[in-house]
Amino acid sequence: MSIADVPWLPLALTLIYLAAAACIYRILMTYRVAQGAIAWILALIGLPYIAVPMFLLFGRNRFGGYLRAKRTGDAALTELLNHFEQQTTAISRRADEHFPDELQVLCKLGRQPFTTGNRCDLLKNGEATFEALFDAMENARHYILLEFYIVRSDKVGQRIKSILKRKLAQGVQVWFLYDDIGSVWLPRKYLRELAAAGAKVASFGDGNFRRMRLQVNFRNHRKLLVCDGDVGFVGGINLGDEYLGTAMGEEPWRDSHCRITGPAVTGLQLAWLEDWNWASEDFPTLNWTPSQPTPGDQEVLILPTGPADTYETCTLFFLNCINNARTRIWIASPYFVPDVQIMNALQLAALRGVDVRIIIPEKSDSRLIRLAAYSYLVQACRAGIGIYRYQPGFMHQKVVLVDDRYAAIGTANLDNRSMRLNFEITAISTAVEFVNGIESLLEQDLTTSRLMTERDYRDRSVAFRLTCRTIRLLGPLL
C-alpha cells in the first residue's frame, strides 16, 4: 500500500511537519540554552510525529500566561513594590557602604529590597516546622495565605484543614493555593470541604485552560505561609506526614524551614499575590504595613525566582553566591544535576581555595537523579569539591551558606528544573545568629554524611557509568 492509497495521510504528514516548523521557530526565537535547542530541533526534524507532542509537553521555556497575568495586575503590583522599597526598613541603597554589590544585585534580581528589623528563626525539622505553622494559623486574626507544592490528605493535611475550617468559622479569611502536579493525589473532596467552609481555593495551572493543555513544566514549587501580613514561613517542607517520618516507608525526611517576622514578610506576601493573581485573576486586599515596633534587627531578603522572570534569576542567584564566596560555599540540595556554568563556577571556587561542599541524599525519591549525581564525581573530586551523601534518610532541605556572611533557605534545588522551569522562593539573611544556625545545621548533617570519591564512580561497572552519563543528559527533563 502506497501513501496515495491513504488519502488523509499526505495531509496528516503535512500538518505534522508544519507543526514541527512552528515549534522550531518558537525554539529559535526563545531558547536560552543552545544545547537543549539543538537537541529539540534535531528531534523535530528527524522524528516530528514523536517530537511535536513531546515539545508541547516539555518544550516551553517561558511562562507566557503568567507574564500576561502579571502585566494585568502590574500597576497595582508596581505600586506595592515601590511602597515596599520606600519603607524606612528597606536598606537596598547603594549609599549603604556596609551593603556589598553582591547583595545589591540580589535585590535587583528579586525586585525587592533587603529589609532590617526582622527576626528569622530557623526550624530544623518537620516537627518544629509544623508546630510553628499550626501555632501561627491558630493565632491568625484576619487572614491566612497558603501556597504549597505538595498538599496531602494525611494526618498533617487533615490537621491543616481542621484549623483552617475553624478559623474560617471565626471570620478569618483563607486563601489556599496549591500546584496541580505536586498535589495530583490530593482528593477533590479535601478542596471542596475547604471551599464549602468559605476558603478561596485555586490551583497553579495554565490559567483557565490548564485542564486543556498537557503541560507538565512550570510547576509552582514554592512552600510558604503568611498570617495577617505579620508572620511568614518559607523553606523546603510541604504539607505531608513524610516530614515527620511517619510515611513513605517510615524513612525519616531531613528538611528545614524558617519563620520570619518583620518587614520581610511583605516580600513573601508579594510573591504569593503574584501567584494568586495568575491562578485566580483575583487581587485581594491585604495588610501591607508591618507591625511596629519591628521584632528584631536582622537583614532579610525574599528572592522569588521563576520562568516568568526577565533573567534566569535562580541560576544567577547560585552563580552570585558561588563566584563571591571567599572562604567557603556549602550547599545542601536533594537534587544535584547542575548545568555546565554552575559546575564550572563550583570548580573555579574550589581551585581558588574556597571550601566547597555539596550535601546530597544517599536515599532519594528519584533514582534517576541519584544516579545522575555520580557522573559529576570525577570533575568534582579533581577540583577539590567535596560531595557528601547524607546517610540517615532522605535529605530534602535546600540551604546555602556563603562564608560567614550570609545564608539562604528556600525551595530551589541545584537542577535545571529549579533554575529554569519551576517557581521557587528563597529567604536570604546576613544576621550572625541565622548564619551561625545554618552553619551548625550543616555541620551536624556533615557528621552523618559520607564523603564520596572518584572510586565511587570509577570502580563501578561500565554499564553503571554509562547509565549515569546517559541519565545526566536527561537532566533538563528530570
C-alpha positions as a LaTeX table, in Angstrom:
\begin{tabular}{lrrr}
\hline
Residue & $x$ (\AA) & $y$ (\AA) & $z$ (\AA) \\
\hline
Met1 & 0.00 & 0.00 & 0.00 \\
Ser2 & 1.37 & 3.42 & $-1.01$ \\
Ile3 & 0.77 & 6.82 & 0.53 \\
Ala4 & $-1.58$ & 7.59 & $-2.35$ \\
Asp5 & $-3.85$ & 4.74 & $-1.21$ \\
Val6 & $-4.42$ & 6.51 & 2.13 \\
Pro7 & $-5.98$ & 9.85 & 1.11 \\
Trp8 & $-5.69$ & 11.52 & 4.51 \\
Leu9 & $-2.05$ & 10.53 & 5.14 \\
Pro10 & $-0.34$ & 13.23 & 2.99 \\
Leu11 & $-2.43$ & 15.90 & 4.72 \\
Ala12 & $-1.56$ & 14.49 & 8.16 \\
Leu13 & 2.16 & 14.43 & 7.33 \\
Thr14 & 1.99 & 17.98 & 6.03 \\
Leu15 & 0.31 & 19.15 & 9.22 \\
Ile16 & 2.89 & 17.35 & 11.37 \\
Tyr17 & 5.79 & 18.98 & 9.53 \\
Leu18 & 4.11 & 22.38 & 9.68 \\
Ala19 & 3.68 & 21.90 & 13.44 \\
Ala20 & 7.35 & 20.90 & 13.69 \\
Ala21 & 8.34 & 24.02 & 11.76 \\
Ala22 & 6.25 & 26.16 & 14.13 \\
Cys23 & 7.95 & 24.52 & 17.11 \\
Ile24 & 11.38 & 25.12 & 15.59 \\
Tyr25 & 10.51 & 28.79 & 15.01 \\
Arg26 & 9.47 & 29.12 & 18.64 \\
Ile27 & 12.69 & 27.47 & 19.80 \\
Leu28 & 14.88 & 29.74 & 17.70 \\
Met29 & 13.11 & 32.83 & 18.97 \\
Thr30 & 13.07 & 31.92 & 22.67 \\
Tyr31 & 15.87 & 29.45 & 23.51 \\
Arg32 & 18.15 & 30.11 & 26.47 \\
Val33 & 20.43 & 27.07 & 26.34 \\
Ala34 & 21.93 & 26.23 & 22.93 \\
Gln35 & 22.45 & 22.51 & 23.65 \\
Gly36 & 18.80 & 22.00 & 24.51 \\
Ala37 & 17.65 & 23.99 & 21.47 \\
Ile38 & 19.82 & 21.91 & 19.12 \\
Ala39 & 18.54 & 18.67 & 20.61 \\
Trp40 & 14.91 & 19.73 & 20.16 \\
Ile41 & 15.47 & 20.93 & 16.57 \\
Leu42 & 17.17 & 17.67 & 15.53 \\
Ala43 & 14.35 & 15.65 & 17.08 \\
Leu44 & 11.68 & 17.77 & 15.42 \\
Ile45 & 13.31 & 17.34 & 12.02 \\
Gly46 & 14.07 & 13.62 & 12.34 \\
Leu47 & 11.07 & 12.34 & 14.31 \\
Pro48 & 8.40 & 15.06 & 14.16 \\
Tyr49 & 5.48 & 12.73 & 14.95 \\
Ile50 & 7.12 & 11.95 & 18.32 \\
Ala51 & 8.91 & 15.24 & 18.98 \\
Val52 & 5.94 & 17.57 & 18.36 \\
Pro53 & 3.75 & 16.16 & 21.16 \\
Met54 & 6.82 & 15.91 & 23.42 \\
Phe55 & 7.60 & 19.56 & 22.76 \\
Leu56 & 4.03 & 20.53 & 23.65 \\
Leu57 & 4.50 & 18.68 & 26.94 \\
Phe58 & 8.02 & 19.73 & 27.88 \\
Gly59 & 9.32 & 22.26 & 25.41 \\
Arg60 & 8.30 & 25.73 & 26.52 \\
Asn61 & 10.92 & 27.66 & 28.48 \\
Arg62 & 8.91 & 30.77 & 29.30 \\
Phe63 & 5.60 & 31.02 & 31.12 \\
Gly64 & 3.75 & 33.40 & 28.82 \\
Gly65 & 0.41 & 33.12 & 30.59 \\
Tyr66 & 1.94 & 34.15 & 33.90 \\
Leu67 & 3.60 & 37.12 & 32.21 \\
Arg68 & 0.26 & 38.25 & 30.79 \\
Ala69 & $-1.45$ & 37.92 & 34.17 \\
Lys70 & 1.45 & 39.73 & 35.78 \\
Arg71 & 1.07 & 42.62 & 33.38 \\
Thr72 & $-2.68$ & 42.73 & 34.04 \\
Gly73 & $-2.02$ & 43.47 & 37.69 \\
Asp74 & 1.27 & 45.23 & 37.04 \\
Ala75 & 0.18 & 48.74 & 38.04 \\
Ala76 & $-1.07$ & 47.63 & 41.45 \\
Leu77 & 1.91 & 45.32 & 41.99 \\
Thr78 & 4.36 & 48.02 & 40.96 \\
Glu79 & 2.75 & 50.43 & 43.41 \\
Leu80 & 3.10 & 47.85 & 46.20 \\
Leu81 & 6.73 & 47.17 & 45.27 \\
Asn82 & 7.54 & 50.88 & 45.22 \\
His83 & 5.90 & 51.32 & 48.61 \\
Phe84 & 7.91 & 48.35 & 49.93 \\
Glu85 & 11.22 & 49.79 & 48.67 \\
Gln86 & 10.46 & 53.17 & 50.24 \\
Gln87 & 9.85 & 51.82 & 53.73 \\
Thr88 & 12.27 & 53.04 & 56.37 \\
Thr89 & 13.31 & 49.42 & 56.93 \\
Ala90 & 14.48 & 48.99 & 53.32 \\
Ile91 & 18.29 & 49.02 & 53.06 \\
Ser92 & 18.83 & 48.32 & 49.37 \\
Arg93 & 20.54 & 51.66 & 48.85 \\
Arg94 & 23.93 & 51.88 & 47.18 \\
Ala95 & 24.85 & 54.61 & 49.69 \\
Asp96 & 24.97 & 51.95 & 52.42 \\
Glu97 & 28.66 & 51.07 & 52.32 \\
His98 & 28.22 & 48.01 & 54.53 \\
Phe99 & 25.93 & 46.54 & 51.88 \\
Pro100 & 28.16 & 44.97 & 49.15 \\
Asp101 & 27.41 & 44.75 & 45.45 \\
Glu102 & 26.76 & 41.00 & 45.59 \\
Leu103 & 23.78 & 41.66 & 47.88 \\
Gln104 & 22.67 & 44.71 & 45.88 \\
Val105 & 22.42 & 42.55 & 42.77 \\
Leu106 & 20.17 & 40.07 & 44.56 \\
Cys107 & 17.76 & 42.92 & 45.28 \\
Lys108 & 17.66 & 43.74 & 41.58 \\
Leu109 & 17.10 & 40.10 & 40.65 \\
Gly110 & 14.21 & 39.72 & 43.08 \\
Arg111 & 12.82 & 43.25 & 42.55 \\
Gln112 & 12.65 & 43.52 & 46.32 \\
Pro113 & 14.78 & 45.25 & 48.95 \\
Phe114 & 16.73 & 43.78 & 51.79 \\
Thr115 & 14.97 & 44.98 & 54.94 \\
Thr116 & 16.12 & 45.35 & 58.50 \\
Gly117 & 14.02 & 44.99 & 61.63 \\
Asn118 & 13.29 & 41.29 & 61.06 \\
Arg119 & 13.56 & 38.14 & 63.11 \\
Cys120 & 14.29 & 34.93 & 61.20 \\
Asp121 & 14.04 & 31.73 & 63.27 \\
Leu122 & 15.48 & 28.51 & 61.83 \\
Leu123 & 13.16 & 25.49 & 62.09 \\
Lys124 & 15.42 & 22.47 & 61.92 \\
Asn125 & 12.96 & 19.66 & 61.17 \\
Gly126 & 9.40 & 18.80 & 60.26 \\
Glu127 & 8.16 & 18.54 & 63.83 \\
Ala128 & 9.36 & 22.05 & 64.74 \\
Thr129 & 8.04 & 23.44 & 61.45 \\
Phe130 & 4.54 & 22.03 & 61.74 \\
Glu131 & 4.26 & 23.08 & 65.37 \\
Ala132 & 5.14 & 26.65 & 64.35 \\
Leu133 & 2.80 & 26.57 & 61.31 \\
Phe134 & $-0.12$ & 25.31 & 63.37 \\
Asp135 & 0.51 & 27.90 & 66.08 \\
Ala136 & 0.68 & 30.78 & 63.59 \\
Met137 & $-2.59$ & 29.76 & 61.93 \\
Glu138 & $-4.33$ & 29.29 & 65.28 \\
Asn139 & $-3.32$ & 32.86 & 66.21 \\
Ala140 & $-4.31$ & 34.46 & 62.90 \\
Arg141 & $-6.88$ & 37.21 & 63.38 \\
His142 & $-7.57$ & 38.47 & 59.84 \\
Tyr143 & $-6.31$ & 36.17 & 57.09 \\
Ile144 & $-4.16$ & 33.16 & 56.21 \\
Leu145 & $-2.32$ & 32.76 & 52.88 \\
Leu146 & $-1.07$ & 29.29 & 51.95 \\
Glu147 & 0.96 & 28.23 & 48.93 \\
Phe148 & 2.43 & 24.72 & 48.79 \\
Tyr149 & 3.70 & 22.48 & 46.02 \\
Ile150 & 2.50 & 19.28 & 47.73 \\
Val151 & $-0.55$ & 19.03 & 49.96 \\
Arg152 & $-1.57$ & 15.60 & 51.23 \\
Ser153 & $-4.77$ & 14.45 & 52.87 \\
Asp154 & $-2.89$ & 12.61 & 55.64 \\
Lys155 & $-2.59$ & 13.45 & 59.34 \\
Val156 & $-0.76$ & 16.72 & 58.69 \\
Gly157 & $-3.13$ & 17.65 & 55.86 \\
Gln158 & $-6.19$ & 16.87 & 57.94 \\
Arg159 & $-4.83$ & 18.96 & 60.82 \\
Ile160 & $-4.30$ & 21.87 & 58.44 \\
Lys161 & $-7.84$ & 21.52 & 57.10 \\
Ser162 & $-9.28$ & 21.34 & 60.61 \\
Ile163 & $-7.51$ & 24.53 & 61.69 \\
Leu164 & $-8.50$ & 26.38 & 58.53 \\
Lys165 & $-12.17$ & 25.43 & 58.86 \\
Arg166 & $-12.17$ & 26.55 & 62.49 \\
Lys167 & $-10.54$ & 29.88 & 61.63 \\
Leu168 & $-12.98$ & 30.42 & 58.76 \\
Ala169 & $-15.86$ & 29.93 & 61.23 \\
Gln170 & $-14.25$ & 32.66 & 63.37 \\
Gly171 & $-14.28$ & 35.09 & 60.44 \\
Val172 & $-10.65$ & 34.73 & 59.37 \\
Gln173 & $-10.21$ & 34.77 & 55.58 \\
Val174 & $-8.28$ & 31.94 & 53.94 \\
Trp175 & $-6.64$ & 31.83 & 50.50 \\
Phe176 & $-5.34$ & 28.36 & 49.59 \\
Leu177 & $-3.06$ & 27.91 & 46.55 \\
Tyr178 & $-1.68$ & 24.51 & 45.50 \\
Asp179 & 0.16 & 23.08 & 42.50 \\
Asp180 & $-1.67$ & 20.78 & 40.06 \\
Ile181 & 1.28 & 18.45 & 39.53 \\
Gly182 & 2.68 & 18.32 & 43.05 \\
Ser183 & $-0.74$ & 17.78 & 44.61 \\
Val184 & $-2.09$ & 15.50 & 41.91 \\
Trp185 & $-3.13$ & 12.89 & 44.52 \\
Leu186 & $-4.92$ & 15.41 & 46.76 \\
Pro187 & $-8.61$ & 14.33 & 46.85 \\
Arg188 & $-11.06$ & 16.81 & 45.35 \\
Lys189 & $-13.17$ & 16.24 & 48.47 \\
Tyr190 & $-10.46$ & 17.91 & 50.57 \\
Leu191 & $-10.62$ & 21.04 & 48.40 \\
Arg192 & $-14.43$ & 21.04 & 48.23 \\
Glu193 & $-14.64$ & 20.96 & 52.04 \\
Leu194 & $-12.37$ & 23.98 & 52.33 \\
Ala195 & $-14.29$ & 25.87 & 49.66 \\
Ala196 & $-17.62$ & 24.99 & 51.31 \\
Ala197 & $-16.28$ & 26.38 & 54.61 \\
Gly198 & $-15.54$ & 29.70 & 52.87 \\
Ala199 & $-11.90$ & 29.37 & 51.78 \\
Lys200 & $-10.78$ & 30.76 & 48.43 \\
Val201 & $-9.07$ & 27.81 & 46.68 \\
Ala202 & $-7.07$ & 27.88 & 43.46 \\
Ser203 & $-4.65$ & 25.60 & 41.63 \\
Phe204 & $-1.50$ & 26.80 & 39.93 \\
Gly205 & $-2.07$ & 25.65 & 36.37 \\
Asp206 & $-2.12$ & 27.21 & 32.96 \\
Gly207 & $-4.81$ & 29.77 & 33.69 \\
Asn208 & $-8.37$ & 28.90 & 32.78 \\
Phe209 & $-7.08$ & 26.46 & 30.14 \\
Arg210 & $-4.98$ & 24.32 & 32.48 \\
Arg211 & $-7.26$ & 21.28 & 32.04 \\
Met212 & $-7.00$ & 21.53 & 28.26 \\
Arg213 & $-3.21$ & 21.73 & 27.97 \\
Leu214 & $-0.96$ & 18.78 & 28.73 \\
Gln215 & 1.83 & 20.98 & 30.10 \\
Val216 & 3.83 & 19.47 & 32.95 \\
Asn217 & 6.55 & 22.11 & 33.21 \\
Phe218 & 6.33 & 25.38 & 35.14 \\
Arg219 & 5.43 & 23.89 & 38.48 \\
Asn220 & 4.88 & 26.13 & 41.47 \\
His221 & 7.46 & 24.59 & 43.79 \\
Arg222 & 7.08 & 27.27 & 46.47 \\
Lys223 & 6.18 & 26.45 & 50.07 \\
Leu224 & 5.04 & 29.44 & 52.07 \\
Leu225 & 2.53 & 30.59 & 54.63 \\
Val226 & 1.64 & 34.15 & 55.68 \\
Cys227 & $-0.67$ & 35.11 & 58.55 \\
Asp228 & $-2.07$ & 38.66 & 58.81 \\
Gly229 & 0.97 & 40.07 & 56.96 \\
Asp230 & 2.91 & 39.85 & 60.24 \\
Val231 & 4.42 & 36.34 & 60.28 \\
Gly232 & 5.57 & 34.19 & 57.38 \\
Phe233 & 7.20 & 30.84 & 56.71 \\
Val234 & 9.35 & 29.58 & 53.85 \\
Gly235 & 11.59 & 26.56 & 53.25 \\
Gly236 & 11.63 & 23.05 & 51.85 \\
Ile237 & 8.77 & 21.46 & 53.80 \\
Asn238 & 5.49 & 20.56 & 52.10 \\
Leu239 & 2.28 & 19.58 & 53.89 \\
Gly240 & 2.66 & 15.84 & 54.45 \\
Asp241 & 3.40 & 13.19 & 57.07 \\
Glu242 & 6.70 & 12.19 & 55.43 \\
Tyr243 & 8.39 & 15.16 & 57.11 \\
Leu244 & 7.58 & 13.57 & 60.46 \\
Gly245 & 8.98 & 10.17 & 59.45 \\
Thr246 & 5.53 & 8.61 & 59.51 \\
Ala247 & 5.05 & 7.94 & 55.81 \\
Met248 & 6.80 & 6.67 & 52.67 \\
Gly249 & 8.33 & 3.54 & 54.21 \\
Glu250 & 8.98 & 5.20 & 57.58 \\
Glu251 & 12.21 & 6.73 & 56.23 \\
Pro252 & 12.96 & 9.98 & 58.09 \\
Trp253 & 12.95 & 13.07 & 55.87 \\
Arg254 & 15.62 & 15.63 & 56.71 \\
Asp255 & 14.34 & 19.11 & 55.93 \\
Ser256 & 14.28 & 22.63 & 57.33 \\
His257 & 12.19 & 25.76 & 57.18 \\
Cys258 & 12.23 & 29.23 & 58.72 \\
Arg259 & 9.79 & 31.53 & 60.49 \\
Ile260 & 10.02 & 35.25 & 59.65 \\
Thr261 & 8.52 & 38.22 & 61.44 \\
Gly262 & 9.06 & 41.82 & 60.42 \\
Pro263 & 9.06 & 43.79 & 57.14 \\
Ala264 & 10.44 & 40.85 & 55.09 \\
Val265 & 7.04 & 39.15 & 55.42 \\
Thr266 & 5.85 & 41.74 & 52.90 \\
Gly267 & 8.21 & 40.11 & 50.40 \\
Leu268 & 6.62 & 36.71 & 50.95 \\
Gln269 & 3.19 & 38.26 & 50.60 \\
Leu270 & 4.09 & 39.99 & 47.32 \\
Ala271 & 5.33 & 36.70 & 45.85 \\
Trp272 & 2.14 & 34.98 & 46.95 \\
Leu273 & $-0.01$ & 37.77 & 45.49 \\
Glu274 & 1.59 & 37.47 & 42.03 \\
Asp275 & 0.96 & 33.73 & 42.03 \\
Trp276 & $-2.59$ & 34.09 & 43.29 \\
Asn277 & $-3.37$ & 36.78 & 40.72 \\
Trp278 & $-2.21$ & 34.42 & 37.96 \\
Ala279 & $-4.13$ & 31.41 & 39.25 \\
Ser280 & $-7.43$ & 33.11 & 40.11 \\
Glu281 & $-7.45$ & 36.53 & 38.39 \\
Asp282 & $-8.18$ & 37.94 & 41.84 \\
Phe283 & $-6.32$ & 40.73 & 43.67 \\
Pro284 & $-7.29$ & 40.55 & 47.37 \\
Thr285 & $-6.82$ & 43.42 & 49.80 \\
Leu286 & $-4.10$ & 42.57 & 52.33 \\
Asn287 & $-2.12$ & 44.21 & 55.11 \\
Trp288 & 0.99 & 45.91 & 53.72 \\
Thr289 & 2.10 & 47.69 & 56.88 \\
Pro290 & 4.41 & 45.54 & 59.04 \\
Ser291 & 3.77 & 45.63 & 62.76 \\
Gln292 & 5.63 & 48.24 & 64.79 \\
Pro293 & 7.94 & 48.13 & 66.60 \\
Thr294 & 9.86 & 45.66 & 64.46 \\
Pro295 & 10.55 & 42.31 & 66.14 \\
Gly296 & 14.32 & 42.23 & 65.56 \\
Asp297 & 17.32 & 43.70 & 63.77 \\
Gln298 & 18.09 & 41.05 & 61.15 \\
Glu299 & 18.58 & 41.90 & 57.48 \\
Val300 & 16.46 & 39.63 & 55.26 \\
Leu301 & 15.69 & 39.47 & 51.53 \\
Ile302 & 12.94 & 37.39 & 49.95 \\
Leu303 & 14.01 & 36.23 & 46.48 \\
Pro304 & 11.23 & 34.80 & 44.26 \\
Thr305 & 12.51 & 33.13 & 41.08 \\
Gly306 & 10.78 & 31.56 & 38.10 \\
Pro307 & 10.40 & 31.20 & 34.32 \\
Ala308 & 8.43 & 34.45 & 34.04 \\
Asp309 & 11.48 & 36.47 & 35.18 \\
Thr310 & 13.40 & 38.67 & 32.77 \\
Tyr311 & 16.59 & 36.85 & 33.72 \\
Glu312 & 17.36 & 33.29 & 34.77 \\
Thr313 & 17.07 & 34.54 & 38.32 \\
Cys314 & 17.63 & 31.25 & 40.14 \\
Thr315 & 20.74 & 30.44 & 38.10 \\
Leu316 & 22.13 & 33.92 & 38.70 \\
Phe317 & 21.46 & 33.61 & 42.42 \\
Phe318 & 23.56 & 30.46 & 42.69 \\
Leu319 & 26.29 & 31.85 & 40.44 \\
Asn320 & 26.41 & 35.03 & 42.51 \\
Cys321 & 26.83 & 33.04 & 45.72 \\
Ile322 & 29.49 & 30.71 & 44.30 \\
Asn323 & 31.50 & 33.37 & 42.49 \\
Asn324 & 31.59 & 35.71 & 45.50 \\
Ala325 & 32.43 & 33.08 & 48.12 \\
Arg326 & 35.79 & 33.87 & 49.77 \\
Thr327 & 36.34 & 31.08 & 52.27 \\
Arg328 & 33.51 & 28.57 & 51.84 \\
Ile329 & 30.34 & 27.74 & 49.97 \\
Trp330 & 28.27 & 24.93 & 51.46 \\
Ile331 & 25.10 & 23.84 & 49.66 \\
Ala332 & 22.53 & 21.23 & 50.66 \\
Ser333 & 20.29 & 20.08 & 47.82 \\
Pro334 & 18.34 & 16.83 & 47.37 \\
Tyr335 & 18.60 & 17.08 & 43.57 \\
Phe336 & 22.08 & 17.66 & 42.17 \\
Val337 & 22.13 & 17.87 & 38.36 \\
Pro338 & 23.95 & 21.18 & 37.75 \\
Asp339 & 24.46 & 22.59 & 34.27 \\
Val340 & 27.85 & 23.48 & 32.82 \\
Gln341 & 28.00 & 27.04 & 34.14 \\
Ile342 & 27.12 & 26.04 & 37.72 \\
Met343 & 29.63 & 23.17 & 37.67 \\
Asn344 & 32.33 & 25.44 & 36.24 \\
Ala345 & 31.67 & 28.04 & 38.95 \\
Leu346 & 31.95 & 25.37 & 41.67 \\
Gln347 & 35.24 & 24.15 & 40.18 \\
Leu348 & 36.67 & 27.67 & 39.98 \\
Ala349 & 35.67 & 28.37 & 43.58 \\
Ala350 & 37.43 & 25.20 & 44.76 \\
Leu351 & 40.53 & 25.97 & 42.66 \\
Arg352 & 40.88 & 29.41 & 44.21 \\
Gly353 & 40.88 & 27.84 & 47.68 \\
Val354 & 37.24 & 28.10 & 48.70 \\
Asp355 & 35.90 & 25.23 & 50.83 \\
Val356 & 33.20 & 23.84 & 48.51 \\
Arg357 & 30.88 & 21.21 & 49.97 \\
Ile358 & 27.72 & 19.82 & 48.44 \\
Ile359 & 25.43 & 17.68 & 50.61 \\
Ile360 & 23.06 & 15.38 & 48.73 \\
Pro361 & 21.00 & 12.40 & 49.92 \\
Glu362 & 22.11 & 8.77 & 49.85 \\
Lys363 & 18.46 & 7.71 & 49.71 \\
Ser364 & 16.27 & 9.62 & 47.30 \\
Asp365 & 12.73 & 9.74 & 45.96 \\
Ser366 & 14.23 & 9.91 & 42.45 \\
Arg367 & 16.51 & 7.06 & 41.45 \\
Leu368 & 17.35 & 8.79 & 38.16 \\
Ile369 & 18.63 & 11.95 & 39.85 \\
Arg370 & 20.53 & 9.87 & 42.41 \\
Leu371 & 22.35 & 8.08 & 39.60 \\
Ala372 & 22.99 & 11.26 & 37.60 \\
Ala373 & 24.91 & 12.76 & 40.55 \\
Tyr374 & 27.59 & 10.04 & 40.25 \\
Ser375 & 28.60 & 11.36 & 36.84 \\
Tyr376 & 29.92 & 14.60 & 38.42 \\
Leu377 & 32.29 & 12.91 & 40.84 \\
Val378 & 35.43 & 12.93 & 38.70 \\
Gln379 & 35.05 & 16.64 & 37.85 \\
Ala380 & 34.26 & 17.50 & 41.45 \\
Cys381 & 37.00 & 15.50 & 43.16 \\
Arg382 & 39.77 & 16.66 & 40.85 \\
Ala383 & 38.89 & 20.29 & 41.54 \\
Gly384 & 38.65 & 19.74 & 45.30 \\
Ile385 & 34.85 & 19.88 & 45.59 \\
Gly386 & 33.52 & 17.72 & 48.41 \\
Ile387 & 30.31 & 15.85 & 47.59 \\
Tyr388 & 28.74 & 14.27 & 50.67 \\
Arg389 & 25.96 & 11.68 & 50.76 \\
Tyr390 & 23.63 & 12.17 & 53.73 \\
Gln391 & 23.03 & 8.72 & 55.27 \\
Pro392 & 20.18 & 8.56 & 57.85 \\
Gly393 & 17.26 & 9.14 & 55.46 \\
Phe394 & 16.12 & 11.35 & 52.61 \\
Met395 & 17.64 & 14.83 & 52.92 \\
His396 & 15.25 & 17.25 & 51.23 \\
Gln397 & 16.45 & 20.64 & 52.52 \\
Lys398 & 17.68 & 23.45 & 50.23 \\
Val399 & 20.24 & 25.54 & 52.11 \\
Val400 & 23.20 & 27.73 & 51.08 \\
Leu401 & 25.96 & 29.08 & 53.34 \\
Val402 & 28.37 & 31.71 & 51.96 \\
Asp403 & 31.45 & 32.28 & 54.14 \\
Asp404 & 30.32 & 33.67 & 57.50 \\
Arg405 & 28.50 & 36.50 & 55.74 \\
Tyr406 & 25.06 & 35.28 & 54.70 \\
Ala407 & 22.92 & 32.17 & 54.37 \\
Ala408 & 19.82 & 31.19 & 52.43 \\
Ile409 & 16.99 & 28.73 & 52.88 \\
Gly410 & 14.19 & 28.05 & 50.44 \\
Thr411 & 12.82 & 25.75 & 47.77 \\
Ala412 & 15.41 & 25.86 & 44.95 \\
Asn413 & 17.50 & 22.81 & 44.02 \\
Leu414 & 20.73 & 22.53 & 42.02 \\
Asp415 & 18.99 & 21.24 & 38.91 \\
Asn416 & 17.62 & 22.54 & 35.63 \\
Arg417 & 14.03 & 22.43 & 36.80 \\
Ser418 & 14.66 & 24.89 & 39.64 \\
Met419 & 16.99 & 27.03 & 37.51 \\
Arg420 & 14.66 & 27.46 & 34.54 \\
Leu421 & 11.25 & 25.82 & 34.90 \\
Asn422 & 9.93 & 25.99 & 38.46 \\
Phe423 & 8.65 & 28.90 & 40.50 \\
Glu424 & 10.87 & 28.95 & 43.60 \\
Ile425 & 11.40 & 31.22 & 46.59 \\
Thr426 & 14.35 & 31.76 & 48.92 \\
Ala427 & 14.94 & 33.73 & 52.12 \\
Ile428 & 18.44 & 35.23 & 52.50 \\
Ser429 & 19.77 & 36.66 & 55.75 \\
Thr430 & 23.02 & 38.32 & 56.80 \\
Ala431 & 22.23 & 38.02 & 60.52 \\
Val432 & 25.05 & 36.44 & 62.54 \\
Glu433 & 22.65 & 34.30 & 64.57 \\
Phe434 & 20.93 & 32.98 & 61.44 \\
Val435 & 24.23 & 32.28 & 59.65 \\
Asn436 & 25.55 & 30.50 & 62.74 \\
Gly437 & 22.34 & 28.46 & 62.92 \\
Ile438 & 22.72 & 27.32 & 59.30 \\
Glu439 & 26.39 & 26.54 & 59.92 \\
Ser440 & 25.52 & 24.41 & 62.95 \\
Leu441 & 22.75 & 22.68 & 61.00 \\
Leu442 & 25.05 & 21.76 & 58.11 \\
Glu443 & 27.91 & 20.72 & 60.38 \\
Gln444 & 25.58 & 18.28 & 62.10 \\
Asp445 & 24.41 & 16.93 & 58.73 \\
Leu446 & 28.02 & 16.50 & 57.61 \\
Thr447 & 28.75 & 14.28 & 60.62 \\
Thr448 & 26.15 & 11.82 & 59.31 \\
Ser449 & 27.25 & 12.09 & 55.67 \\
Arg450 & 29.80 & 10.13 & 53.64 \\
Leu451 & 32.39 & 11.95 & 51.56 \\
Met452 & 32.36 & 10.49 & 48.06 \\
Thr453 & 35.48 & 9.88 & 45.99 \\
Glu454 & 36.30 & 9.20 & 42.35 \\
Arg455 & 36.34 & 5.50 & 43.15 \\
Asp456 & 32.61 & 5.58 & 43.93 \\
Tyr457 & 32.19 & 6.14 & 40.21 \\
Arg458 & 35.31 & 4.71 & 38.57 \\
Asp459 & 35.19 & 1.33 & 40.38 \\
Arg460 & 31.65 & 0.66 & 39.22 \\
Ser461 & 30.79 & $-1.33$ & 36.11 \\
Val462 & 30.85 & 0.13 & 32.63 \\
Ala463 & 27.10 & $-0.36$ & 32.45 \\
Phe464 & 26.62 & 1.67 & 35.66 \\
Arg465 & 28.83 & 4.52 & 34.44 \\
Leu466 & 27.14 & 4.54 & 31.05 \\
Thr467 & 23.73 & 4.68 & 32.74 \\
Cys468 & 24.80 & 7.62 & 34.94 \\
Arg469 & 26.16 & 9.56 & 31.99 \\
Thr470 & 23.06 & 8.87 & 29.92 \\
Ile471 & 20.70 & 9.98 & 32.68 \\
Arg472 & 22.75 & 13.14 & 33.10 \\
Leu473 & 21.85 & 14.07 & 29.52 \\
Leu474 & 18.20 & 13.95 & 30.56 \\
Gly475 & 18.83 & 16.47 & 33.34 \\
Pro476 & 16.61 & 19.18 & 31.79 \\
Leu477 & 13.63 & 16.80 & 31.89 \\
Leu478 & 14.13 & 15.29 & 35.36 \\
\hline
\end{tabular}
